Short mmCIF file of C-alpha atoms in Angstrom, two decimals:
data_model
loop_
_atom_site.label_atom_id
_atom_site.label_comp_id
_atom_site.label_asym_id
_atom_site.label_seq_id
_atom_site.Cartn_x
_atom_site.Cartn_y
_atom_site.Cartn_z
CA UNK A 1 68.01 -48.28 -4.64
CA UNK A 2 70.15 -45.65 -2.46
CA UNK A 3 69.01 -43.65 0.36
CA UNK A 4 69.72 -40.74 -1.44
CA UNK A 5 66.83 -41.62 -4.47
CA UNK A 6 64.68 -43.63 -2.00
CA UNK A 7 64.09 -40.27 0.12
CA UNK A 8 63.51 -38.29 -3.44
CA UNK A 9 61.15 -40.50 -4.50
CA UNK A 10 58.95 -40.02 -1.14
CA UNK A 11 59.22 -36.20 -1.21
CA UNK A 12 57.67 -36.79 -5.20
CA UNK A 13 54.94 -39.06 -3.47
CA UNK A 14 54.20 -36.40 -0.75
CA UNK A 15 54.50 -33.42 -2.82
CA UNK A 16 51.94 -35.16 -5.09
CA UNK A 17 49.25 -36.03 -2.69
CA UNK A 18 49.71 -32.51 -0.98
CA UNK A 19 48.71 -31.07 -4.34
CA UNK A 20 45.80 -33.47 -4.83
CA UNK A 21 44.27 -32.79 -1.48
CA UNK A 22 44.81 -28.78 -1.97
CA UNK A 23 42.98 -29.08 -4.87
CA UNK A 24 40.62 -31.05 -3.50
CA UNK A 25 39.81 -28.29 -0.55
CA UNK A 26 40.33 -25.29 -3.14
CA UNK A 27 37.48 -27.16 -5.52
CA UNK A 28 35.29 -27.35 -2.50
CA UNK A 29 35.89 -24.00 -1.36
CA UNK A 30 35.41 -22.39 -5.12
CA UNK A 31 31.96 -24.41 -4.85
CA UNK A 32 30.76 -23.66 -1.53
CA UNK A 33 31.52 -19.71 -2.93
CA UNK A 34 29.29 -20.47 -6.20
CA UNK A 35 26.42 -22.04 -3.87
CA UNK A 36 26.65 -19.18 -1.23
CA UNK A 37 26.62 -16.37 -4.06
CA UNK A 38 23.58 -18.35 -6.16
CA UNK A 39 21.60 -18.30 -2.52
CA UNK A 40 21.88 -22.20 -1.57
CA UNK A 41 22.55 -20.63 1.79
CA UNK A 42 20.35 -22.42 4.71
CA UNK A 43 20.40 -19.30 6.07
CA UNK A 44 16.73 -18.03 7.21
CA UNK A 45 15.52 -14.46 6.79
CA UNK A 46 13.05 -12.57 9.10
CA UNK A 47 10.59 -10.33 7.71
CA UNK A 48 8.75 -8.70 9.62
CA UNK A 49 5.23 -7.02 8.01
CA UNK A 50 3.41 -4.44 9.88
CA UNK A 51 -0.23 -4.16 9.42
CA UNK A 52 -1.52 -0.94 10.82
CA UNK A 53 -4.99 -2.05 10.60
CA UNK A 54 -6.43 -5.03 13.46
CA UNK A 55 -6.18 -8.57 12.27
CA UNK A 56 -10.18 -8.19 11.83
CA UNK A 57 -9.42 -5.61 8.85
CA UNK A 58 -9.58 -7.62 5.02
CA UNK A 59 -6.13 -6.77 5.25
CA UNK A 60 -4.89 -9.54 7.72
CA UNK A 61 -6.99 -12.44 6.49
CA UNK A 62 -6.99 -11.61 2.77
CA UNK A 63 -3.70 -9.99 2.05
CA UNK A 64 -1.10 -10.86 4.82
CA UNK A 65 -1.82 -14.20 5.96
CA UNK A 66 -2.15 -15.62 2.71
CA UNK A 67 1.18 -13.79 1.40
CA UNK A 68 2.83 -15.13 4.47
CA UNK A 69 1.92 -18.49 3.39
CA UNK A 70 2.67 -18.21 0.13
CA UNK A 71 6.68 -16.69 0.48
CA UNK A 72 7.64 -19.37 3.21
CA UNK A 73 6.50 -21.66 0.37
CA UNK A 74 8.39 -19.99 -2.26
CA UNK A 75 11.12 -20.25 -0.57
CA UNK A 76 11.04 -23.46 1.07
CA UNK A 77 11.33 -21.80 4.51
CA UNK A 78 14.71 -19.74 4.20
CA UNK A 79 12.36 -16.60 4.61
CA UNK A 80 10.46 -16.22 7.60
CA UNK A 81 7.34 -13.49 7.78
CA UNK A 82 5.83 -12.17 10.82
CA UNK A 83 3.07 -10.30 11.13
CA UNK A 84 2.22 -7.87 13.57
CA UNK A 85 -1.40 -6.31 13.54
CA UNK A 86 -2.94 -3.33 14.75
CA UNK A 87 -0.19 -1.07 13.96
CA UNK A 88 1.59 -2.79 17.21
CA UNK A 89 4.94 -1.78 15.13
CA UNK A 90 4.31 1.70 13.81
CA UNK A 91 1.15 3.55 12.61
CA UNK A 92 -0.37 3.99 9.21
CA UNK A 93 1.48 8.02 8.90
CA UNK A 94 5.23 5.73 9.79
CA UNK A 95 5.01 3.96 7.25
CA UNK A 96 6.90 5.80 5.27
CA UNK A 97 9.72 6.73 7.51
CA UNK A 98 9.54 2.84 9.36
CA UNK A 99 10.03 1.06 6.06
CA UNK A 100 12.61 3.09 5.27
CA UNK A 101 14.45 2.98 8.56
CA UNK A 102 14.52 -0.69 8.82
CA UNK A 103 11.75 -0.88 11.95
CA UNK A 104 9.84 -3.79 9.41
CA UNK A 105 10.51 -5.01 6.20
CA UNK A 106 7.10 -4.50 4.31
CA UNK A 107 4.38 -2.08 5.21
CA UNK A 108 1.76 -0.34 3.07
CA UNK A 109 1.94 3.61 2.52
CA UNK A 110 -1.38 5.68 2.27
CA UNK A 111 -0.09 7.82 -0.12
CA UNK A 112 -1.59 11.05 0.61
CA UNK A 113 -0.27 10.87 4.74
CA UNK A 114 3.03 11.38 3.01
CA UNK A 115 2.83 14.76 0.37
CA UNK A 116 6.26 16.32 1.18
CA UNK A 117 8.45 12.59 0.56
CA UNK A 118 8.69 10.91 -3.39
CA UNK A 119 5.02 9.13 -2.78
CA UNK A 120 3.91 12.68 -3.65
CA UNK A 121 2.86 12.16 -7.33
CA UNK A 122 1.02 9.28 -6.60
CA UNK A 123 -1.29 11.54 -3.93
CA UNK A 124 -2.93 12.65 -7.97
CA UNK A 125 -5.26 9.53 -7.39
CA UNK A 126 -7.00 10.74 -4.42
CA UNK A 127 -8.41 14.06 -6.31
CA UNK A 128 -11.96 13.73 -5.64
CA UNK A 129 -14.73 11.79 -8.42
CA UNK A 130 -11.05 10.74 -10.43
CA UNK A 131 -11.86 7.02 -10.00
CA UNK A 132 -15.08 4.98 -9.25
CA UNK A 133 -13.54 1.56 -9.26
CA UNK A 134 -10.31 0.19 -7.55
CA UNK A 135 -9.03 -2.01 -10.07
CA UNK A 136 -9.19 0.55 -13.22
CA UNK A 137 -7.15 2.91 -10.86
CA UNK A 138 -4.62 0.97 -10.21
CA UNK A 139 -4.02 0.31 -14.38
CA UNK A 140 -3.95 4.07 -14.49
CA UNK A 141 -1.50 5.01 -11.08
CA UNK A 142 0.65 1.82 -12.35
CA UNK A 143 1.43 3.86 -15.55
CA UNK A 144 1.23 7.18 -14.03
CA UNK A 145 3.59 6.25 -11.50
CA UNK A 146 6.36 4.22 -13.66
CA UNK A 147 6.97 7.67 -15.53
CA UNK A 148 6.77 10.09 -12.39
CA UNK A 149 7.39 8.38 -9.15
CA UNK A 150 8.96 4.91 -9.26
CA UNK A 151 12.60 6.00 -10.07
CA UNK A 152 12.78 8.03 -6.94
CA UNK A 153 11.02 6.36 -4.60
CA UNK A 154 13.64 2.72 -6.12
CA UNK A 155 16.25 4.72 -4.45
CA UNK A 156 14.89 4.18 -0.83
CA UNK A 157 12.58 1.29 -1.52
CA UNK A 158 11.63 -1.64 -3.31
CA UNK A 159 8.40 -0.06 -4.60
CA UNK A 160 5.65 -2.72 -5.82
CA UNK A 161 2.52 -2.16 -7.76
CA UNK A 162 0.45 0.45 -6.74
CA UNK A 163 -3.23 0.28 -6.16
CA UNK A 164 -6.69 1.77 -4.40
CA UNK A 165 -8.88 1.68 -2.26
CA UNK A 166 -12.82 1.12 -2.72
CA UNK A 167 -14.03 4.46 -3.40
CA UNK A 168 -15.00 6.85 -0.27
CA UNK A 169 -18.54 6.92 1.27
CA UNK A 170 -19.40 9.11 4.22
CA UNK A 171 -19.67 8.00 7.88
CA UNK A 172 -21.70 10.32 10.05
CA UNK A 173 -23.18 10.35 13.19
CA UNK A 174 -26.68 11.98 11.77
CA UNK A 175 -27.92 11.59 8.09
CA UNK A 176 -26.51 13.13 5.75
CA UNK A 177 -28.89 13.61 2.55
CA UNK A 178 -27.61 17.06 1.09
CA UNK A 179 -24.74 18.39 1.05
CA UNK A 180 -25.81 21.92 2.96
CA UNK A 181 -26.40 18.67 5.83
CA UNK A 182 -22.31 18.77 6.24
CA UNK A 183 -22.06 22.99 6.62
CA UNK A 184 -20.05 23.89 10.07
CA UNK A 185 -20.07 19.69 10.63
CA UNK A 186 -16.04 18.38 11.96
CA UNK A 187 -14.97 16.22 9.09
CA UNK A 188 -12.20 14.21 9.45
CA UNK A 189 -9.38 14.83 6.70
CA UNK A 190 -6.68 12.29 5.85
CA UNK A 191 -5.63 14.59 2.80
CA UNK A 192 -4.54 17.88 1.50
CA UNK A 193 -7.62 16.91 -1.82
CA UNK A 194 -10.21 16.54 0.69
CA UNK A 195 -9.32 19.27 2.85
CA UNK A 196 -10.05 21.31 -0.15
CA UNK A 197 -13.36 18.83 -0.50
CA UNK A 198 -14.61 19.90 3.08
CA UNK A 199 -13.57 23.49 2.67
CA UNK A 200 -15.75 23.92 -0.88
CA UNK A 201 -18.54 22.16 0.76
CA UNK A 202 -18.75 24.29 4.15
CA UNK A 203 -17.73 22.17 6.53
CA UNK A 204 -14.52 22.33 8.70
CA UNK A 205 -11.84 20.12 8.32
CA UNK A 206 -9.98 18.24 11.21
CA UNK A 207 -6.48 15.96 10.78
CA UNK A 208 -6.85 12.57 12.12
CA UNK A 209 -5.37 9.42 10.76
CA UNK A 210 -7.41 5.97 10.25
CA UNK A 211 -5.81 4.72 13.56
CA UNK A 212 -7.47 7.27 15.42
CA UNK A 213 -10.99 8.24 13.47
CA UNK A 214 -12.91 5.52 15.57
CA UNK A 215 -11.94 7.36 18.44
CA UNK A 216 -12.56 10.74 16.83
CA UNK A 217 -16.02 9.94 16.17
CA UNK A 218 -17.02 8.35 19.72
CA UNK A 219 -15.52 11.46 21.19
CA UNK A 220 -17.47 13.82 18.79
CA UNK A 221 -13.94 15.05 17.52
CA UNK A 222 -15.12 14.49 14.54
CA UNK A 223 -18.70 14.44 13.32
CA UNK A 224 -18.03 12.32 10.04
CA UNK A 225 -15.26 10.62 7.75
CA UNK A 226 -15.13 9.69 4.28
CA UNK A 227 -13.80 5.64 4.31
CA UNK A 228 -13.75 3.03 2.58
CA UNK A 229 -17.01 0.75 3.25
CA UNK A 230 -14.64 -2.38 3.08
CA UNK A 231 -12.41 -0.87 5.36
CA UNK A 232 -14.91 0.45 7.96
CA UNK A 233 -16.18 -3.11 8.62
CA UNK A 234 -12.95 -4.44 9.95
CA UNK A 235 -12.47 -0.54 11.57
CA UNK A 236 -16.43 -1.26 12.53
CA UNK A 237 -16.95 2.71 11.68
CA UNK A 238 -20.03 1.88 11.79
CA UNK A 239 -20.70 1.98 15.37
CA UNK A 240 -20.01 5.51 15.99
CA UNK A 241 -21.10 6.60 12.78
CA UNK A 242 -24.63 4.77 11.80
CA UNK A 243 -25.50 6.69 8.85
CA UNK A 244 -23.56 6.14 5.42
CA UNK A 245 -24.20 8.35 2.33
CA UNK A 246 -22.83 6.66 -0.89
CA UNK A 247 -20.75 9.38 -2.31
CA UNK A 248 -17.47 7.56 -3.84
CA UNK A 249 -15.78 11.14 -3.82
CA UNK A 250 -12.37 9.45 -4.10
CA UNK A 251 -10.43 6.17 -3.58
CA UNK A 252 -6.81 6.39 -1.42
CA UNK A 253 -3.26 5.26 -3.81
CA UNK A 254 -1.80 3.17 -1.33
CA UNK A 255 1.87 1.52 -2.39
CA UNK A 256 3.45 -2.30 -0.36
CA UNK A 257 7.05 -1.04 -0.09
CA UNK A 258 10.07 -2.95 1.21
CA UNK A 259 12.93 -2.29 3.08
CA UNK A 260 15.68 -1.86 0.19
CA UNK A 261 18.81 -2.76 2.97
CA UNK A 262 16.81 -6.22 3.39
CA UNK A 263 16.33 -7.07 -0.05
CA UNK A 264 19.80 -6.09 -1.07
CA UNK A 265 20.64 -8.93 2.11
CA UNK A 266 18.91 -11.66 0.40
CA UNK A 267 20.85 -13.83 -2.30
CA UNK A 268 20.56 -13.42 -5.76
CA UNK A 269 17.66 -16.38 -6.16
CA UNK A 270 15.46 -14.94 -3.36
CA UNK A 271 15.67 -11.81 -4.79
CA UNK A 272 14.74 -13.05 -8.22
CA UNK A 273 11.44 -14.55 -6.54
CA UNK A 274 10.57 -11.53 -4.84
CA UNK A 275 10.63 -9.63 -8.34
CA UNK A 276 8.74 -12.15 -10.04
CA UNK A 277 5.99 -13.51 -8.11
CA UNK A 278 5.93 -12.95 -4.52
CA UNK A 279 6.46 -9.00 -4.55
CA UNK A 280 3.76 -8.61 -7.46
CA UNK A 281 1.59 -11.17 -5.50
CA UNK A 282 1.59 -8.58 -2.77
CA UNK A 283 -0.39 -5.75 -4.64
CA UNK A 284 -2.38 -8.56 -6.31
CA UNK A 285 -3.90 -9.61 -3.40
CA UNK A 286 -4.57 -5.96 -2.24
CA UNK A 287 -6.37 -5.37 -5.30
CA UNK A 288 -8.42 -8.64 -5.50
CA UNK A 289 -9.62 -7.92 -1.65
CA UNK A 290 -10.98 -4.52 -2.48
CA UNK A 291 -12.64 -5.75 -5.46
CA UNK A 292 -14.15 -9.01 -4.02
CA UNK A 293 -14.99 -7.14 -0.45
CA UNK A 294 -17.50 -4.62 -1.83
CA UNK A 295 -20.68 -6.12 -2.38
CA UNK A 296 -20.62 -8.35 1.00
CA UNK A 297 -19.34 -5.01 3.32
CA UNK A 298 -22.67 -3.07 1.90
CA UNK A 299 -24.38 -6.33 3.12
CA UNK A 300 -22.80 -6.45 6.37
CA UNK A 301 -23.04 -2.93 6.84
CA UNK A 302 -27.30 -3.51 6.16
CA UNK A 303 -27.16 -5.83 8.79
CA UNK A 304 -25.15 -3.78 11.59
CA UNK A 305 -27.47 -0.51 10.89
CA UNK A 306 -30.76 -2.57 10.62
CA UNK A 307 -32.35 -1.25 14.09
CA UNK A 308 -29.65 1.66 14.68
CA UNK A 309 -29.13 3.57 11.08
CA UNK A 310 -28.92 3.56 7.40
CA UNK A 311 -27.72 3.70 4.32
CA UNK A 312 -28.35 6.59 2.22
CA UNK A 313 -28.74 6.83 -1.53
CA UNK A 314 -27.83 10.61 -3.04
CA UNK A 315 -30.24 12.29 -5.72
CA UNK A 316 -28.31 12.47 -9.24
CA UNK A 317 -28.37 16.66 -7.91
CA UNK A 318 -26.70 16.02 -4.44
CA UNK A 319 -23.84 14.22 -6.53
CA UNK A 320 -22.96 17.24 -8.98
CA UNK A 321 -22.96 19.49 -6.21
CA UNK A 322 -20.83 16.99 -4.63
CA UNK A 323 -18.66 17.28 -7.82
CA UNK A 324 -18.76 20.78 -8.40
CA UNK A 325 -17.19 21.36 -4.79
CA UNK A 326 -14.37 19.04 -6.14
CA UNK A 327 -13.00 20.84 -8.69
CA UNK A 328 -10.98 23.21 -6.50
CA UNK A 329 -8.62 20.47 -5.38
CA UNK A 330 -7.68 19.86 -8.67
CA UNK A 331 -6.69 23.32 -9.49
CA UNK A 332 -5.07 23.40 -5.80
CA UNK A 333 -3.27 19.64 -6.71
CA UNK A 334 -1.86 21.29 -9.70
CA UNK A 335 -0.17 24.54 -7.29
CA UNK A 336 1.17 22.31 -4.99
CA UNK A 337 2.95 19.86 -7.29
CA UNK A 338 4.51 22.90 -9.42
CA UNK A 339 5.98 24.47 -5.82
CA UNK A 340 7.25 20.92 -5.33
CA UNK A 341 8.85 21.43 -8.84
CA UNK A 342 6.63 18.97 -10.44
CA UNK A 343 4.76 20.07 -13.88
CA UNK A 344 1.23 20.08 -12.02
CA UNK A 345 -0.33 20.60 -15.21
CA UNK A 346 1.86 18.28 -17.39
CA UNK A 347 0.83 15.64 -14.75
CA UNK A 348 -2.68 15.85 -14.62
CA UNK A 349 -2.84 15.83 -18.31
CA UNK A 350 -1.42 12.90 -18.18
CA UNK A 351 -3.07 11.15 -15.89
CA UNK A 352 -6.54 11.82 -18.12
CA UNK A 353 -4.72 10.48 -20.94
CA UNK A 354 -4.02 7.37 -19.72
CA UNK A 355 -7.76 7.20 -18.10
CA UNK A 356 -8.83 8.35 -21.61
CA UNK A 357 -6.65 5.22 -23.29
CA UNK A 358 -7.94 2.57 -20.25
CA UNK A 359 -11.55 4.06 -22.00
CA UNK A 360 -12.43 6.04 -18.70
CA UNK A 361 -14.43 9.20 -18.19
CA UNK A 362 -12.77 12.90 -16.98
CA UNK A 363 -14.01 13.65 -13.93
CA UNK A 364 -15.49 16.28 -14.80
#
């Protein structure tokens, strides 16, 4: 063989096994893209949860620690959550503006601390005697909320399911057995409904958030709050304010919403687990604490006030003059949403159709 054919036939051999191994490195490439783009990464995201209440609150041990637990599972450790209690990141009225900013990832937003950003329709659940029980609210706001609120608030957020509160007692630092008891009292107001509440029944409302009511009530700011009783053990309301009239004037919408910029981060298979299980799981575990908590924070309560205060017990009279004073913040809810340029009326027809279809009551 010549020189000539002998030096072809190597450039043929070369040529050959450069195109194998390109192919080779192009095949791993193309699947290393697939793998990175289906979330395979080994990357490991932080999410960081803000709890604005102290790790004593039903919040931390029922809700956050267990949802902690259950997304590093999920996701076999590529997400990371840490928690910070006792609003050490932001306070309950941030929430709003913290979530969205990218301070944490996941926070929950008392609704009616926010009534001039998109969380405004949802504020229609705090109207006082609307709701007696957390879980059949949060049915009604779910529906309520997927026709007037969820498609604005999606632009900012990744909104989960909404829910409630325990409905509202009152926390005072004397008895209060009637409701001519609360005329010319301080009452602490965390909303624009029971403003209108306190107004109707005499008394004279004063702003403070649930970071700051303990406070308010050891400094005599504030003479009483309505509050959750679940919520007031962990917040121990109790201690400043001894005597608790059962009144359930109103439960609080709050909404878990995420940080849309850090969702939009994740890959596409973490992102399919947070819409499927460990997003829903979120408000699921909200909901189950308020409805297993009840019964055992009356019995704790019993037990702080034994030697130091009570628990009071309203005649069926006190009640409806309780609910009578309500009905102005319903009329007032409706005025407010229509200068928004929501259909106030539309809305809260509406809302007692659905409560009508879940077999509920009207208020009034």
């Amino acid at each position: 063989m010549s020189a000539i054919k002998k030096s072809y036939l190597l450039f043929i051999i070369l040529l050959l096994i450069g195109l194998i191994v390109g192919c080779g490195k192009e095949e791993a490439s193309n699947s290393k893209n697939v793998s990175s783009k289906k979330g395979s990464s080994d990357k490991v995201y932080e999410l960081n949860v803000n709890n604005w209440a102290p790790s004593t609150h039903h919040y931390a041990y029922n809700v956050y620690e267990p949802w902690k637990k259950l997304v590093e599972e999920k996701t076999n450790g590529r997400v990371k959550v840490n928690i910070y209690h006792g609003s050490a990141l932001g306070k309950s009225t941030s929430v709003y503006q913290d979530v969205k900013g990218g301070l944490y990832e996941v926070g929950v937003a008392v609704t009616s601390y926010f009534p001039d950003t998109d969380l405004f329709p949802y504020t229609i659940g705090n109207l006082p005697f609307a709701f007696n029980d957390a879980e059949e609210a949060s049915k009604v706001l779910k529906k309520f909320g997927e026709k007037y609120a969820n498609e604005s608030l999606s632009k900012e957020f990744i909104v989960m399911n909404p829910l409630t509160t325990d409905p509202y007692d009152l926390f005072s630092s004397k008895p209060i057995k009637s409701i001519d008891d609360l005329k010319k009292t301080k009452m602490r107001s965390s909303s624009n409904s029971e403003t209108t509440l306190e107004k109707a029944i005499g008394a004279v409302p004063v702003t403070i958030s649930t970071d700051g009511a303990y406070e308010g009530l050891q400094k005599k700011q504030i003479d009483s709050t309505f509050y959750t009783p679940i919520g007031s053990v962990g917040l121990k309301f109790y201690e400043p304010a001894p005597y608790i009239t059962k009144v359930h004037s109103s439960v609080m919408p709050v909404i878990p919403i995420m940080n849309k910029s850090f969702y939009e981060s994740l890959p596409d298979d973490l992102q399919k687990i947070f819409d499927k299980e460990l997003n829903p799981k979120l408000s699921e575990l909200l909901i189950k604490s308020y409805e297993t908590e009840v019964e055992n924070a009356y019995k704790t309560l019993e037990e702080k006030l034994k030697d130091r205060g009570k628990i009071i017990t309203l005649s069926d009279k006190e009640v409806q003059r309780f609910k009578e004073a309500g009905k102005v913040s319903w009329d007032e809810w409706i005025e407010e949403a229509n200068k928004k340029g929501y259909p106030g009326q539309e809305m809260v027809d509406e809302l007692i159709k659905i409560m009508a279809a879940e077999g509920l009551p009207k208020p009034f």
